[in-house]
Amino acid sequence: MPYTITKQGNDVLTLMEGVLSFHQHKEADEMVNKIGHHLDDGAVTAVRFDLAKVYNMDSHWLGIIIRVLRRCREKNIPLIVEKPSTEVKRLFEVVQMDKVIQIK
Amino acid sequence: MSTASAQLPGSASVDAMASEFAHSKVLIIDDDPVIRLLLRGVANKMGIGLIVEAENGEKGLAEAERVKPDVVLLDIMMPGMSGFEVCRKLRAAPCFNNTAILIQTGLERNEQRIECFTVGASDVVSKPLNISELTARLKTHLRNALYAKSLAEFRERMNIHLELAKGFISSVLPDLESSQKIVSAYNYDLDVAHHPHEEIGGDLWYCLPYDEDQCLLVLVDASAHGVAGAMSALRIDSFLRESDKYFNTPGILLNVLDTATSRIPSGTLFAAITAILLNRHLGVVSYASSGNPPPILCKADGIDFLPTSGMPIGSGMIDNTQLDVVMNAGDSLIIHSDGWPGSETDKAALLNPILADGPLKAEIVHQQATKQSDDSTIMILRRK
């Protein structure tokens, strides 16, 4: 699962691509830790996920997003999901995550 | 009769190899005692643990059956049964599928060498033998055999672990027929299709009588698949069974489970869950659902997708509301995990003919609706 994490101003932006499944659990853990380090460093105004190139994701990855969301909530920082495909957006809606995160 | 002309390899690397092949087994089938002696010498130098010889094809097959060698060094031109025939017979027996057969031949023509591979040889070495080359090839095949054996042992261990894990999951899943009898006593019919995507999965379902009037049905879809999904599901199972005093209040039950699971230190335990409380006397069921697709209510005049509330349990963020829904005689309620994708229109179109009349058919819904890449559970409930 290729992903890149960058700082854009004070936002932490994570770009992901491909199909996200539990097979990439190691990369997922690594990604959560890296975002966590950014959050611990302070001065973060938002955590953003760019999912434009994500074709599909499974429930394991919903769990990963929830883990990041919990970290964001501890810091009172919004989590924003950007450009999800129709299918991925529907997945967020099924589990009602669209009510607690911003989807753009 | 074959001849050999070669230098035995130096002994410098022999010590290092000795332990590597200490448990390996080599069978030499050759009618020439000088060649057999030479090959035994090579094998000895390599530290191969068991070296067995046979002077013809028939004895060679018998020895192969007895010792199950890792590598057979086989001569082609022998009186009686030829090396080709020996090779064919070995390959015909499944127990020698992973045995390397290294043919030594003085046959020079391409077609003859190709014939060696056609009958099942793993490799061919030319006579007169080049001992350095023979040693190198033998080493390669013995190492492959060791890797294959190690992989087979690993697979066997994993299969045992998987069987044990499947046993754990089976032990918490209810028996469908018993559950149908229980639910029938509450004036409902029940059918369930439960299919893990792999050998084992993270979906669970329950039929939990609360008292003589009320019975709780639960569907759990733990995040991840396979053994990881099953481990998550078993943790949810523990929390659920400890929360039996809330079995008559699905909304509170889900909030309690969310609080409990969100305290797991790793923060990796999440599950979608739907709980439905039946009442023997009332035509109303109470339900709460977190993270699962909306329950589907099928009435004579149409299909409704019921509202749900809340994210998956484990998020620590749910504030679940319990809802009530009226169920008249003949109405069906379907709850399912997210292994059934598709739009509400698609689902309605599929369900209409299946639920029209007769017995409930959860398996048919499963076969026609679910995707192959996820665990899938479908529970159908119909009020009598």
Coordinates of C-alpha atoms in Angstrom, one line a residue, chain B residues 21 33 35 97 112 114 130 209 247 255-256 280 294 303 365 378:
Chain B
F21 CA 22.6 -32.3 5.3
P33 CA 29.7 -50.7 -8.3
I35 CA 30.1 -45.5 -9.8
N97 CA 6.2 -35.9 -5.6
Q112 CA 17.4 -38.5 -25.0
I114 CA 14.7 -34.3 -23.0
N130 CA 32.2 -34.0 -13.2
P209 CA -32.9 -15.9 25.5
F247 CA -29.6 -8.3 27.0
N255 CA -22.8 1.4 24.6
V256 CA -21.5 -0.9 27.3
R280 CA -43.1 -13.1 22.6
P294 CA -29.4 -0.8 8.0
I303 CA -39.4 -2.9 2.0
V365 CA -29.9 -14.5 -0.2
I378 CA -27.3 -12.9 7.0

